[in-house]
């Protein structure tokens, strides 16, 4: 009996010390206005560079055809992430703007973070990712 209790205690201690497992984020993309170009997706934990993610070596990024309805990030370390999508219709690698301000291409953010006169703040888009699969829907929005 003592041995069984000792083994149970050891097993519980090992389970408590185990590192958090990587998760998966599955994004359903809706309201894409055309099949032209690609959708650029990125996830970052860094508020200082959100929504671009370009200078974050730990960001998760992918580029998929605009016809893709589901984007999947695997091996995601648990943490607080902001997700940004860009419907890059001309596939030139950047968010095109009219008159230097208004987005000409579609965009979407986790938690449907609001876009006013500038991209949303990280705090409005941030979501917790843990172990297992996290599913969310991001609606593509178009200004023009």
PDB file of C-alpha atoms in Angstrom, residues 30-31 105-108 112-113 115 139-143:
ATOM      1  CA  UNK A  30     -15.022  34.186 -43.912  1.00  0.00           C
ATOM      2  CA  UNK A  31     -16.215  36.917 -46.284  1.00  0.00           C
ATOM      3  CA  UNK A 105      -7.226  45.115 -49.560  1.00  0.00           C
ATOM      4  CA  UNK A 106      -9.008  42.995 -47.001  1.00  0.00           C
ATOM      5  CA  UNK A 107      -7.910  42.503 -43.417  1.00  0.00           C
ATOM      6  CA  UNK A 108      -9.057  40.653 -40.328  1.00  0.00           C
ATOM      7  CA  UNK A 112     -12.611  40.941 -34.455  1.00  0.00           C
ATOM      8  CA  UNK A 113     -10.481  43.775 -33.074  1.00  0.00           C
ATOM      9  CA  UNK A 115     -10.119  49.144 -36.972  1.00  0.00           C
ATOM     10  CA  UNK A 139     -14.138  37.788 -40.896  1.00  0.00           C
ATOM     11  CA  UNK A 140     -12.290  39.504 -43.725  1.00  0.00           C
ATOM     12  CA  UNK A 141     -13.230  43.195 -43.918  1.00  0.00           C
ATOM     13  CA  UNK A 142     -12.783  45.650 -46.762  1.00  0.00           C
ATOM     14  CA  UNK A 143     -12.657  49.415 -46.491  1.00  0.00           C
TER      15      UNK A 143
END
